[in-house]
PDB file of C-alpha atoms in Angstrom:
ATOM      1  CA  UNK W   1      17.824   5.249 -33.582  1.00  0.00           C
ATOM      2  CA  UNK W   2      15.235   3.134 -35.280  1.00  0.00           C
ATOM      3  CA  UNK W   3      11.157   3.701 -34.675  1.00  0.00           C
ATOM      4  CA  UNK W   4      11.252   0.981 -32.690  1.00  0.00           C
ATOM      5  CA  UNK W   5      13.078   2.028 -29.915  1.00  0.00           C
ATOM      6  CA  UNK W   6      11.683   5.312 -30.513  1.00  0.00           C
ATOM      7  CA  UNK W   7       8.301   4.154 -29.691  1.00  0.00           C
ATOM      8  CA  UNK W   8       9.093   2.451 -26.197  1.00  0.00           C
ATOM      9  CA  UNK W   9      11.281   5.250 -25.045  1.00  0.00           C
ATOM     10  CA  UNK W  10       7.634   7.524 -25.578  1.00  0.00           C
ATOM     11  CA  UNK W  11       5.795   4.593 -24.145  1.00  0.00           C
ATOM     12  CA  UNK W  12       7.986   4.393 -20.576  1.00  0.00           C
ATOM     13  CA  UNK W  13       7.949   8.697 -20.349  1.00  0.00           C
ATOM     14  CA  UNK W  14       3.834   8.588 -20.811  1.00  0.00           C
ATOM     15  CA  UNK W  15       3.971   5.881 -18.512  1.00  0.00           C
ATOM     16  CA  UNK W  16       5.897   7.932 -15.712  1.00  0.00           C
ATOM     17  CA  UNK W  17       3.963  11.122 -16.121  1.00  0.00           C
ATOM     18  CA  UNK W  18       0.899   9.249 -16.163  1.00  0.00           C
ATOM     19  CA  UNK W  19       1.701   7.438 -13.141  1.00  0.00           C
ATOM     20  CA  UNK W  20       3.944  10.742 -11.258  1.00  0.00           C
ATOM     21  CA  UNK W  21       0.865  12.399 -11.762  1.00  0.00           C
ATOM     22  CA  UNK W  22      -2.050  10.018 -10.263  1.00  0.00           C
ATOM     23  CA  UNK W  23       0.619   8.434  -7.758  1.00  0.00           C
ATOM     24  CA  UNK W  24       0.854  11.955  -5.954  1.00  0.00           C
ATOM     25  CA  UNK W  25      -2.279  12.695  -6.592  1.00  0.00           C
ATOM     26  CA  UNK W  26      -3.483   9.929  -4.600  1.00  0.00           C
ATOM     27  CA  UNK W  27      -0.643  10.063  -1.989  1.00  0.00           C
ATOM     28  CA  UNK W  28      -2.220  13.683  -1.521  1.00  0.00           C
ATOM     29  CA  UNK W  29      -5.678  12.818  -1.185  1.00  0.00           C
ATOM     30  CA  UNK W  30      -5.194   9.853   0.853  1.00  0.00           C
ATOM     31  CA  UNK W  31      -3.513  11.560   2.884  1.00  0.00           C
ATOM     32  CA  UNK W  32      -4.757  13.844   3.646  1.00  0.00           C
ATOM     33  CA  UNK W  33      -8.154  12.058   4.432  1.00  0.00           C
ATOM     34  CA  UNK W  34      -6.701   9.713   6.744  1.00  0.00           C
ATOM     35  CA  UNK W  35      -5.821  13.006   8.836  1.00  0.00           C
ATOM     36  CA  UNK W  36      -8.607  13.998   8.660  1.00  0.00           C
ATOM     37  CA  UNK W  37      -9.996  10.581  10.093  1.00  0.00           C
ATOM     38  CA  UNK W  38      -7.354  10.461  12.616  1.00  0.00           C
ATOM     39  CA  UNK W  39      -8.898  13.544  13.750  1.00  0.00           C
ATOM     40  CA  UNK W  40     -11.711  12.767  14.366  1.00  0.00           C
ATOM     41  CA  UNK W  41     -11.511   8.832  15.514  1.00  0.00           C
ATOM     42  CA  UNK W  42      -9.284   8.814  18.531  1.00  0.00           C
ATOM     43  CA  UNK W  43      -6.878   6.207  18.580  1.00  0.00           C
ATOM     44  CA  UNK W  44      -7.697   4.417  20.951  1.00  0.00           C
ATOM     45  CA  UNK W  45     -11.079   3.899  19.270  1.00  0.00           C
ATOM     46  CA  UNK W  46      -9.713   2.496  15.850  1.00  0.00           C
ATOM     47  CA  UNK W  47      -7.113  -0.035  18.035  1.00  0.00           C
ATOM     48  CA  UNK W  48     -10.300  -1.546  19.605  1.00  0.00           C
ATOM     49  CA  UNK W  49     -11.096  -1.741  16.146  1.00  0.00           C
ATOM     50  CA  UNK W  50      -8.109  -3.824  14.474  1.00  0.00           C
ATOM     51  CA  UNK W  51      -7.033  -5.092  17.989  1.00  0.00           C
ATOM     52  CA  UNK W  52      -5.374  -8.049  17.349  1.00  0.00           C
ATOM     53  CA  UNK W  53      -6.052  -9.271  20.563  1.00  0.00           C
ATOM     54  CA  UNK W  54      -9.535 -11.012  19.029  1.00  0.00           C
ATOM     55  CA  UNK W  55      -9.838 -12.573  15.734  1.00  0.00           C
ATOM     56  CA  UNK W  56     -12.413 -10.025  14.354  1.00  0.00           C
ATOM     57  CA  UNK W  57      -9.631  -7.392  14.209  1.00  0.00           C
ATOM     58  CA  UNK W  58      -8.266  -9.321  11.053  1.00  0.00           C
ATOM     59  CA  UNK W  59     -11.478  -9.849   9.961  1.00  0.00           C
ATOM     60  CA  UNK W  60     -12.453  -6.171   9.786  1.00  0.00           C
ATOM     61  CA  UNK W  61      -8.391  -5.521   8.208  1.00  0.00           C
ATOM     62  CA  UNK W  62      -9.626  -7.552   5.628  1.00  0.00           C
ATOM     63  CA  UNK W  63     -12.744  -6.810   5.109  1.00  0.00           C
ATOM     64  CA  UNK W  64     -11.534  -2.867   4.788  1.00  0.00           C
ATOM     65  CA  UNK W  65      -8.995  -4.122   2.399  1.00  0.00           C
ATOM     66  CA  UNK W  66     -12.046  -5.425  -0.031  1.00  0.00           C
ATOM     67  CA  UNK W  67     -14.052  -2.176   0.442  1.00  0.00           C
ATOM     68  CA  UNK W  68     -11.382   1.050  -0.479  1.00  0.00           C
ATOM     69  CA  UNK W  69     -10.177   0.764  -4.156  1.00  0.00           C
ATOM     70  CA  UNK W  70      -6.268   1.697  -3.691  1.00  0.00           C
ATOM     71  CA  UNK W  71      -3.346  -0.094  -5.511  1.00  0.00           C
ATOM     72  CA  UNK W  72      -0.130  -0.721  -3.611  1.00  0.00           C
ATOM     73  CA  UNK W  73       1.304   1.913  -3.344  1.00  0.00           C
ATOM     74  CA  UNK W  74      -2.028   4.197  -2.296  1.00  0.00           C
ATOM     75  CA  UNK W  75      -2.304   1.691   0.695  1.00  0.00           C
ATOM     76  CA  UNK W  76       0.782   3.532   2.281  1.00  0.00           C
ATOM     77  CA  UNK W  77      -0.563   6.625   3.646  1.00  0.00           C
ATOM     78  CA  UNK W  78      -3.569   4.199   4.596  1.00  0.00           C
ATOM     79  CA  UNK W  79      -0.653   2.276   6.536  1.00  0.00           C
ATOM     80  CA  UNK W  80       0.573   5.470   8.150  1.00  0.00           C
ATOM     81  CA  UNK W  81      -1.995   6.338   9.756  1.00  0.00           C
ATOM     82  CA  UNK W  82      -2.770   3.358  11.354  1.00  0.00           C
ATOM     83  CA  UNK W  83       0.822   2.525  12.647  1.00  0.00           C
ATOM     84  CA  UNK W  84       0.749   6.181  14.348  1.00  0.00           C
ATOM     85  CA  UNK W  85      -3.274   4.416  15.527  1.00  0.00           C
ATOM     86  CA  UNK W  86      -1.174   2.062  17.430  1.00  0.00           C
ATOM     87  CA  UNK W  87      -3.636  -0.383  15.464  1.00  0.00           C
ATOM     88  CA  UNK W  88      -2.752  -3.778  16.160  1.00  0.00           C
ATOM     89  CA  UNK W  89      -0.138  -5.364  13.787  1.00  0.00           C
ATOM     90  CA  UNK W  90      -1.194  -8.013  12.773  1.00  0.00           C
ATOM     91  CA  UNK W  91      -4.500  -6.793  11.365  1.00  0.00           C
ATOM     92  CA  UNK W  92      -2.692  -3.489   9.539  1.00  0.00           C
ATOM     93  CA  UNK W  93      -0.797  -6.387   8.230  1.00  0.00           C
ATOM     94  CA  UNK W  94      -3.783  -8.055   6.931  1.00  0.00           C
ATOM     95  CA  UNK W  95      -4.029  -4.055   5.577  1.00  0.00           C
ATOM     96  CA  UNK W  96      -0.899  -4.182   3.836  1.00  0.00           C
ATOM     97  CA  UNK W  97      -1.732  -7.390   1.738  1.00  0.00           C
ATOM     98  CA  UNK W  98      -5.281  -7.396   1.239  1.00  0.00           C
ATOM     99  CA  UNK W  99      -6.062  -3.654   0.467  1.00  0.00           C
ATOM    100  CA  UNK W 100      -3.969  -3.550  -3.501  1.00  0.00           C
ATOM    101  CA  UNK W 101      -5.601  -7.372  -4.106  1.00  0.00           C
ATOM    102  CA  UNK W 102      -8.923  -7.300  -2.783  1.00  0.00           C
ATOM    103  CA  UNK W 103      -9.615  -3.930  -4.515  1.00  0.00           C
ATOM    104  CA  UNK W 104     -13.027  -3.690  -5.605  1.00  0.00           C
ATOM    105  CA  UNK W 105     -12.100  -2.918  -9.495  1.00  0.00           C
ATOM    106  CA  UNK W 106     -10.164  -5.490  -9.713  1.00  0.00           C
ATOM    107  CA  UNK W 107     -12.286  -7.641  -8.830  1.00  0.00           C
ATOM    108  CA  UNK W 108     -15.365  -6.411 -11.417  1.00  0.00           C
ATOM    109  CA  UNK W 109     -13.295  -6.395 -13.660  1.00  0.00           C
ATOM    110  CA  UNK W 110     -11.697 -10.104 -13.389  1.00  0.00           C
ATOM    111  CA  UNK W 111     -15.825 -10.673 -13.234  1.00  0.00           C
ATOM    112  CA  UNK W 112     -16.494  -9.307 -16.487  1.00  0.00           C
ATOM    113  CA  UNK W 113     -12.928 -10.361 -17.845  1.00  0.00           C
ATOM    114  CA  UNK W 114     -12.334 -14.628 -16.697  1.00  0.00           C
ATOM    115  CA  UNK W 115     -15.677 -14.803 -15.322  1.00  0.00           C
ATOM    116  CA  UNK W 116     -17.238 -15.816 -12.326  1.00  0.00           C
ATOM    117  CA  UNK W 117     -15.295 -18.543 -11.069  1.00  0.00           C
ATOM    118  CA  UNK W 118     -11.661 -17.254 -11.416  1.00  0.00           C
ATOM    119  CA  UNK W 119     -13.021 -13.726  -9.816  1.00  0.00           C
ATOM    120  CA  UNK W 120     -14.523 -16.860  -6.687  1.00  0.00           C
ATOM    121  CA  UNK W 121     -11.581 -18.492  -6.396  1.00  0.00           C
ATOM    122  CA  UNK W 122      -8.943 -15.097  -7.083  1.00  0.00           C
ATOM    123  CA  UNK W 123     -10.740 -13.293  -3.986  1.00  0.00           C
ATOM    124  CA  UNK W 124     -10.713 -16.032  -1.803  1.00  0.00           C
ATOM    125  CA  UNK W 125      -6.899 -17.042  -1.809  1.00  0.00           C
ATOM    126  CA  UNK W 126      -5.840 -13.098  -1.492  1.00  0.00           C
ATOM    127  CA  UNK W 127      -8.433 -12.761   1.503  1.00  0.00           C
ATOM    128  CA  UNK W 128      -7.356 -15.804   3.279  1.00  0.00           C
ATOM    129  CA  UNK W 129      -3.547 -15.837   2.921  1.00  0.00           C
ATOM    130  CA  UNK W 130      -3.774 -12.384   3.393  1.00  0.00           C
ATOM    131  CA  UNK W 131      -5.275 -12.836   6.772  1.00  0.00           C
ATOM    132  CA  UNK W 132      -3.230 -16.086   7.295  1.00  0.00           C
ATOM    133  CA  UNK W 133       0.334 -14.029   6.711  1.00  0.00           C
ATOM    134  CA  UNK W 134      -1.274 -11.211   9.432  1.00  0.00           C
ATOM    135  CA  UNK W 135      -2.193 -13.375  12.081  1.00  0.00           C
ATOM    136  CA  UNK W 136       1.944 -15.659  11.285  1.00  0.00           C
ATOM    137  CA  UNK W 137       3.686 -12.630  11.225  1.00  0.00           C
ATOM    138  CA  UNK W 138       2.073 -10.731  14.687  1.00  0.00           C
ATOM    139  CA  UNK W 139       2.873 -14.282  16.293  1.00  0.00           C
ATOM    140  CA  UNK W 140       6.522 -14.027  14.945  1.00  0.00           C
ATOM    141  CA  UNK W 141       6.983 -10.599  16.328  1.00  0.00           C
ATOM    142  CA  UNK W 142       7.896  -8.757  12.975  1.00  0.00           C
ATOM    143  CA  UNK W 143       6.398  -5.764  14.593  1.00  0.00           C
ATOM    144  CA  UNK W 144      10.515  -5.031  16.185  1.00  0.00           C
ATOM    145  CA  UNK W 145      11.159  -4.816  12.201  1.00  0.00           C
ATOM    146  CA  UNK W 146       8.638  -1.883  11.872  1.00  0.00           C
ATOM    147  CA  UNK W 147      11.543   1.844  12.168  1.00  0.00           C
ATOM    148  CA  UNK W 148      10.643   3.297  15.156  1.00  0.00           C
ATOM    149  CA  UNK W 149      10.161   6.874  13.637  1.00  0.00           C
ATOM    150  CA  UNK W 150       6.847   5.540  11.700  1.00  0.00           C
ATOM    151  CA  UNK W 151       4.987   5.360  14.692  1.00  0.00           C
ATOM    152  CA  UNK W 152       5.712   9.324  15.375  1.00  0.00           C
ATOM    153  CA  UNK W 153       2.906  11.613  14.404  1.00  0.00           C
ATOM    154  CA  UNK W 154       3.718  14.830  12.416  1.00  0.00           C
ATOM    155  CA  UNK W 155       0.908  16.756  14.151  1.00  0.00           C
ATOM    156  CA  UNK W 156       2.170  20.677  13.429  1.00  0.00           C
ATOM    157  CA  UNK W 157       0.180  21.557  16.441  1.00  0.00           C
ATOM    158  CA  UNK W 158       2.367  21.472  19.818  1.00  0.00           C
ATOM    159  CA  UNK W 159       4.380  24.306  19.262  1.00  0.00           C
ATOM    160  CA  UNK W 160       6.175  24.248  22.528  1.00  0.00           C
ATOM    161  CA  UNK W 161       9.738  26.121  22.637  1.00  0.00           C
ATOM    162  CA  UNK W 162      10.622  23.589  25.294  1.00  0.00           C
ATOM    163  CA  UNK W 163      11.976  20.162  24.746  1.00  0.00           C
ATOM    164  CA  UNK W 164       8.587  18.599  26.564  1.00  0.00           C
ATOM    165  CA  UNK W 165       5.485  18.974  25.241  1.00  0.00           C
ATOM    166  CA  UNK W 166       1.451  17.137  25.317  1.00  0.00           C
ATOM    167  CA  UNK W 167      -1.795  18.603  24.055  1.00  0.00           C
ATOM    168  CA  UNK W 168      -4.869  17.529  25.421  1.00  0.00           C
ATOM    169  CA  UNK W 169      -7.941  17.841  22.716  1.00  0.00           C
ATOM    170  CA  UNK W 170     -11.021  19.624  23.544  1.00  0.00           C
ATOM    171  CA  UNK W 171     -13.841  21.168  21.413  1.00  0.00           C
ATOM    172  CA  UNK W 172     -13.186  24.293  20.742  1.00  0.00           C
ATOM    173  CA  UNK W 173     -10.193  24.314  22.738  1.00  0.00           C
ATOM    174  CA  UNK W 174      -6.779  22.692  22.932  1.00  0.00           C
ATOM    175  CA  UNK W 175      -5.020  22.683  26.287  1.00  0.00           C
ATOM    176  CA  UNK W 176      -1.474  22.371  25.495  1.00  0.00           C
ATOM    177  CA  UNK W 177       0.961  21.369  28.063  1.00  0.00           C
ATOM    178  CA  UNK W 178       4.579  21.776  27.807  1.00  0.00           C
ATOM    179  CA  UNK W 179       7.490  21.789  30.579  1.00  0.00           C
ATOM    180  CA  UNK W 180       8.599  25.098  32.213  1.00  0.00           C
ATOM    181  CA  UNK W 181      12.808  26.155  32.893  1.00  0.00           C
ATOM    182  CA  UNK W 182      11.495  24.131  36.925  1.00  0.00           C
ATOM    183  CA  UNK W 183      10.640  20.288  34.609  1.00  0.00           C
ATOM    184  CA  UNK W 184       6.805  21.484  36.300  1.00  0.00           C
ATOM    185  CA  UNK W 185       4.120  20.704  33.664  1.00  0.00           C
ATOM    186  CA  UNK W 186       2.790  24.541  32.759  1.00  0.00           C
ATOM    187  CA  UNK W 187      -1.142  24.793  31.255  1.00  0.00           C
ATOM    188  CA  UNK W 188      -1.904  27.223  28.561  1.00  0.00           C
ATOM    189  CA  UNK W 189      -5.249  27.116  26.392  1.00  0.00           C
ATOM    190  CA  UNK W 190      -5.391  28.195  22.928  1.00  0.00           C
ATOM    191  CA  UNK W 191      -8.100  28.788  21.099  1.00  0.00           C
ATOM    192  CA  UNK W 192      -8.145  26.472  18.280  1.00  0.00           C
ATOM    193  CA  UNK W 193     -10.335  28.203  15.346  1.00  0.00           C
ATOM    194  CA  UNK W 194     -11.797  25.640  12.316  1.00  0.00           C
ATOM    195  CA  UNK W 195      -9.725  26.892   9.524  1.00  0.00           C
ATOM    196  CA  UNK W 196      -6.828  26.069  12.025  1.00  0.00           C
ATOM    197  CA  UNK W 197      -7.940  22.565  11.728  1.00  0.00           C
ATOM    198  CA  UNK W 198      -7.483  22.190   8.285  1.00  0.00           C
ATOM    199  CA  UNK W 199      -4.305  24.170   8.085  1.00  0.00           C
ATOM    200  CA  UNK W 200      -2.416  21.328  10.081  1.00  0.00           C
ATOM    201  CA  UNK W 201      -3.719  18.457   8.560  1.00  0.00           C
ATOM    202  CA  UNK W 202      -2.679  19.900   5.186  1.00  0.00           C
ATOM    203  CA  UNK W 203       0.482  20.124   6.725  1.00  0.00           C
ATOM    204  CA  UNK W 204       1.298  17.133   8.542  1.00  0.00           C
ATOM    205  CA  UNK W 205       0.039  15.436   4.892  1.00  0.00           C
ATOM    206  CA  UNK W 206       2.999  17.924   3.614  1.00  0.00           C
ATOM    207  CA  UNK W 207       6.114  16.606   5.406  1.00  0.00           C
ATOM    208  CA  UNK W 208       4.635  13.146   4.792  1.00  0.00           C
ATOM    209  CA  UNK W 209       5.004  13.802   1.410  1.00  0.00           C
ATOM    210  CA  UNK W 210       8.435  15.293   1.091  1.00  0.00           C
ATOM    211  CA  UNK W 211       9.875  12.418   2.710  1.00  0.00           C
ATOM    212  CA  UNK W 212       8.147  10.021   0.307  1.00  0.00           C
ATOM    213  CA  UNK W 213       8.596  11.966  -2.912  1.00  0.00           C
ATOM    214  CA  UNK W 214      12.623  10.629  -3.791  1.00  0.00           C
ATOM    215  CA  UNK W 215      11.610   6.625  -3.136  1.00  0.00           C
ATOM    216  CA  UNK W 216       7.825   7.795  -5.192  1.00  0.00           C
ATOM    217  CA  UNK W 217      10.046   8.910  -8.226  1.00  0.00           C
ATOM    218  CA  UNK W 218      12.783   6.544  -8.161  1.00  0.00           C
ATOM    219  CA  UNK W 219      10.331   3.727  -8.145  1.00  0.00           C
ATOM    220  CA  UNK W 220       8.209   5.340 -10.582  1.00  0.00           C
ATOM    221  CA  UNK W 221      11.064   5.905 -13.561  1.00  0.00           C
ATOM    222  CA  UNK W 222      12.102   2.603 -12.988  1.00  0.00           C
ATOM    223  CA  UNK W 223       9.022   0.579 -13.004  1.00  0.00           C
ATOM    224  CA  UNK W 224       7.622   2.761 -16.472  1.00  0.00           C
ATOM    225  CA  UNK W 225      11.445   1.599 -17.927  1.00  0.00           C
ATOM    226  CA  UNK W 226      10.598  -2.193 -17.163  1.00  0.00           C
ATOM    227  CA  UNK W 227       6.716  -1.223 -18.598  1.00  0.00           C
ATOM    228  CA  UNK W 228       7.770   0.739 -22.382  1.00  0.00           C
ATOM    229  CA  UNK W 229      11.375  -1.564 -22.404  1.00  0.00           C
ATOM    230  CA  UNK W 230       9.700  -5.246 -21.815  1.00  0.00           C
ATOM    231  CA  UNK W 231       7.411  -5.969 -24.734  1.00  0.00           C
ATOM    232  CA  UNK W 232       4.042  -8.204 -23.961  1.00  0.00           C
ATOM    233  CA  UNK W 233       6.080 -11.603 -26.066  1.00  0.00           C
ATOM    234  CA  UNK W 234       8.717 -11.931 -23.536  1.00  0.00           C
ATOM    235  CA  UNK W 235       6.024 -12.216 -21.265  1.00  0.00           C
ATOM    236  CA  UNK W 236       3.912 -14.252 -22.727  1.00  0.00           C
ATOM    237  CA  UNK W 237       7.486 -16.198 -23.919  1.00  0.00           C
ATOM    238  CA  UNK W 238       8.800 -17.055 -20.454  1.00  0.00           C
ATOM    239  CA  UNK W 239       5.820 -17.154 -18.552  1.00  0.00           C
ATOM    240  CA  UNK W 240       2.973 -18.591 -20.840  1.00  0.00           C
ATOM    241  CA  UNK W 241       4.330 -22.160 -22.102  1.00  0.00           C
ATOM    242  CA  UNK W 242       3.223 -25.396 -20.122  1.00  0.00           C
ATOM    243  CA  UNK W 243       6.620 -25.391 -18.403  1.00  0.00           C
ATOM    244  CA  UNK W 244       7.104 -25.837 -14.775  1.00  0.00           C
ATOM    245  CA  UNK W 245       8.854 -22.024 -13.586  1.00  0.00           C
ATOM    246  CA  UNK W 246       6.176 -20.902 -15.486  1.00  0.00           C
ATOM    247  CA  UNK W 247       4.168 -19.490 -12.990  1.00  0.00           C
ATOM    248  CA  UNK W 248       6.775 -18.550 -10.633  1.00  0.00           C
ATOM    249  CA  UNK W 249       8.111 -15.958 -13.579  1.00  0.00           C
ATOM    250  CA  UNK W 250       5.068 -14.895 -14.719  1.00  0.00           C
ATOM    251  CA  UNK W 251       5.140 -14.434 -10.369  1.00  0.00           C
ATOM    252  CA  UNK W 252       8.889 -12.263 -10.420  1.00  0.00           C
ATOM    253  CA  UNK W 253       7.917 -10.743 -13.943  1.00  0.00           C
ATOM    254  CA  UNK W 254       4.708  -9.349 -12.246  1.00  0.00           C
ATOM    255  CA  UNK W 255       6.070  -7.240  -9.105  1.00  0.00           C
ATOM    256  CA  UNK W 256       8.639  -5.224 -11.361  1.00  0.00           C
ATOM    257  CA  UNK W 257       6.483  -4.768 -13.810  1.00  0.00           C
ATOM    258  CA  UNK W 258       4.155  -2.541 -11.692  1.00  0.00           C
ATOM    259  CA  UNK W 259       1.131  -1.994 -14.433  1.00  0.00           C
ATOM    260  CA  UNK W 260      -2.870  -0.178 -12.244  1.00  0.00           C
ATOM    261  CA  UNK W 261      -5.735  -2.783 -12.001  1.00  0.00           C
ATOM    262  CA  UNK W 262      -7.330  -0.692 -14.781  1.00  0.00           C
ATOM    263  CA  UNK W 263      -4.742  -2.038 -17.505  1.00  0.00           C
ATOM    264  CA  UNK W 264      -3.444  -5.594 -15.099  1.00  0.00           C
ATOM    265  CA  UNK W 265      -6.855  -7.158 -16.253  1.00  0.00           C
ATOM    266  CA  UNK W 266      -6.960  -6.598 -20.043  1.00  0.00           C
ATOM    267  CA  UNK W 267      -3.018  -7.296 -20.288  1.00  0.00           C
ATOM    268  CA  UNK W 268      -4.038 -10.494 -18.973  1.00  0.00           C
ATOM    269  CA  UNK W 269      -6.903 -11.178 -21.626  1.00  0.00           C
ATOM    270  CA  UNK W 270      -4.541 -10.051 -24.286  1.00  0.00           C
ATOM    271  CA  UNK W 271      -1.425 -12.726 -22.531  1.00  0.00           C
ATOM    272  CA  UNK W 272      -4.275 -15.342 -22.724  1.00  0.00           C
ATOM    273  CA  UNK W 273      -5.107 -14.882 -26.133  1.00  0.00           C
ATOM    274  CA  UNK W 274      -1.813 -15.867 -27.220  1.00  0.00           C
ATOM    275  CA  UNK W 275      -0.960 -19.204 -24.879  1.00  0.00           C
ATOM    276  CA  UNK W 276      -0.608 -18.040 -21.470  1.00  0.00           C
ATOM    277  CA  UNK W 277      -2.208 -20.617 -19.663  1.00  0.00           C
ATOM    278  CA  UNK W 278      -5.033 -19.071 -16.195  1.00  0.00           C
ATOM    279  CA  UNK W 279      -2.344 -20.301 -13.738  1.00  0.00           C
ATOM    280  CA  UNK W 280       0.703 -17.828 -15.285  1.00  0.00           C
ATOM    281  CA  UNK W 281      -2.313 -15.142 -15.479  1.00  0.00           C
ATOM    282  CA  UNK W 282      -3.086 -15.723 -11.719  1.00  0.00           C
ATOM    283  CA  UNK W 283       0.609 -15.470 -10.714  1.00  0.00           C
ATOM    284  CA  UNK W 284       0.997 -11.967 -12.705  1.00  0.00           C
ATOM    285  CA  UNK W 285      -2.401 -10.716 -11.460  1.00  0.00           C
ATOM    286  CA  UNK W 286      -1.647 -11.350  -7.704  1.00  0.00           C
ATOM    287  CA  UNK W 287       2.491 -10.273  -7.999  1.00  0.00           C
ATOM    288  CA  UNK W 288       1.851  -7.041 -10.219  1.00  0.00           C
ATOM    289  CA  UNK W 289      -1.646  -5.901  -7.963  1.00  0.00           C
ATOM    290  CA  UNK W 290      -0.119  -7.051  -4.267  1.00  0.00           C
ATOM    291  CA  UNK W 291       3.108  -5.318  -4.734  1.00  0.00           C
ATOM    292  CA  UNK W 292       5.216  -3.117  -6.718  1.00  0.00           C
ATOM    293  CA  UNK W 293       8.776  -2.026  -6.492  1.00  0.00           C
ATOM    294  CA  UNK W 294       7.672   1.618  -6.332  1.00  0.00           C
ATOM    295  CA  UNK W 295       5.734  -0.050  -3.064  1.00  0.00           C
ATOM    296  CA  UNK W 296       8.502  -1.616  -2.107  1.00  0.00           C
ATOM    297  CA  UNK W 297      11.199   1.684  -2.026  1.00  0.00           C
ATOM    298  CA  UNK W 298       8.521   3.370   0.570  1.00  0.00           C
ATOM    299  CA  UNK W 299       7.734   0.590   2.506  1.00  0.00           C
ATOM    300  CA  UNK W 300      11.538   1.604   3.074  1.00  0.00           C
ATOM    301  CA  UNK W 301      10.728   4.328   4.906  1.00  0.00           C
ATOM    302  CA  UNK W 302       8.986   2.736   7.538  1.00  0.00           C
ATOM    303  CA  UNK W 303      10.256  -0.872   7.095  1.00  0.00           C
ATOM    304  CA  UNK W 304      13.593  -2.331   7.990  1.00  0.00           C
ATOM    305  CA  UNK W 305      14.816  -5.376   5.426  1.00  0.00           C
ATOM    306  CA  UNK W 306      13.827  -8.351   7.579  1.00  0.00           C
ATOM    307  CA  UNK W 307       9.442  -7.256   7.428  1.00  0.00           C
ATOM    308  CA  UNK W 308      10.811  -6.173   3.818  1.00  0.00           C
ATOM    309  CA  UNK W 309      11.918  -9.205   3.022  1.00  0.00           C
ATOM    310  CA  UNK W 310       9.274 -11.157   4.540  1.00  0.00           C
ATOM    311  CA  UNK W 311       6.377  -8.873   2.885  1.00  0.00           C
ATOM    312  CA  UNK W 312       7.544 -10.074  -0.765  1.00  0.00           C
ATOM    313  CA  UNK W 313       7.907 -13.682   0.303  1.00  0.00           C
ATOM    314  CA  UNK W 314       4.173 -13.624   1.105  1.00  0.00           C
ATOM    315  CA  UNK W 315       3.421 -11.696  -1.851  1.00  0.00           C
ATOM    316  CA  UNK W 316       5.585 -13.979  -3.914  1.00  0.00           C
ATOM    317  CA  UNK W 317       4.207 -16.971  -2.576  1.00  0.00           C
ATOM    318  CA  UNK W 318       0.677 -16.356  -3.145  1.00  0.00           C
ATOM    319  CA  UNK W 319       1.392 -15.378  -6.326  1.00  0.00           C
ATOM    320  CA  UNK W 320       3.092 -19.164  -6.799  1.00  0.00           C
ATOM    321  CA  UNK W 321       0.274 -20.832  -4.816  1.00  0.00           C
ATOM    322  CA  UNK W 322      -2.508 -19.766  -6.615  1.00  0.00           C
ATOM    323  CA  UNK W 323      -1.242 -20.071 -10.031  1.00  0.00           C
ATOM    324  CA  UNK W 324      -0.214 -23.458  -8.745  1.00  0.00           C
ATOM    325  CA  UNK W 325      -4.036 -24.462  -6.668  1.00  0.00           C
ATOM    326  CA  UNK W 326      -5.506 -23.176  -9.972  1.00  0.00           C
ATOM    327  CA  UNK W 327      -3.975 -25.029 -12.551  1.00  0.00           C
ATOM    328  CA  UNK W 328      -4.332 -28.133 -10.248  1.00  0.00           C
ATOM    329  CA  UNK W 329      -8.033 -27.626  -9.808  1.00  0.00           C
ATOM    330  CA  UNK W 330      -9.352 -25.983 -12.741  1.00  0.00           C
ATOM    331  CA  UNK W 331      -6.323 -27.270 -15.611  1.00  0.00           C
TER     332      UNK W 331
END
């Protein structure tokens, strides 16, 4: 085995270990935080804040995405929480598109590496397209492509032996309503200890994690292989010249080439030094930050294929549109 292959294999394994540990920790932490928020923030409040009945819900969702330092994969637990809270579908999609793209880490690194002009252009494009895409998908009734199980709660506090069960939370007690054998409702008041609340949230988090773990590892393995075995020179050669296909190729390469925000900007700077146009760099950044194989695989547990296709269409269109627009405006 040549030294070059050994080096590529080592890079791929290092990336796999890094991404696996990082994403597992991120998913568990974020899922737990979302569980806590759901515990103290009533679903009705979330619905009113992120409602699609008024324009403010879309703007709030975009701004929420801009202040949350989530990557494309760690956005998924938050999205699952919004689904269970029955937030507006359009604003949820705005958050899904905007959160990884408007990541404050990316914006800050863009300012430092490429200057304010590039950063402001990137921010405005990502913000505008996210809001328009969320609104459009809502109007086209793409909510029907959300899997029914995505709305189900994994709250383990509802433990009736019968099949009919509901609960009403009170402090410091929980009133549990269950169906008796004759079909009538019976009420049992159960003391709710503070410690049990945190355990219950953790159990719900762990149940979610076990469901997505195989998808997570599959995506990390594929992304790490691509990261280790596709050299930077290959990307610069096919996406860095002045041919018309440079921007589309950069956008398409960006999705499977899953790279964290802390790495995609330095990589882009290196590609620019090798002659890659900033329009292609813009497409690469949006493609890699806005979506990844890992995220797409995770979204399969939430969305049907039609919604997955729409998600990828929006990200690719945004990446290519931003690249061509930047080249036409500043090229």
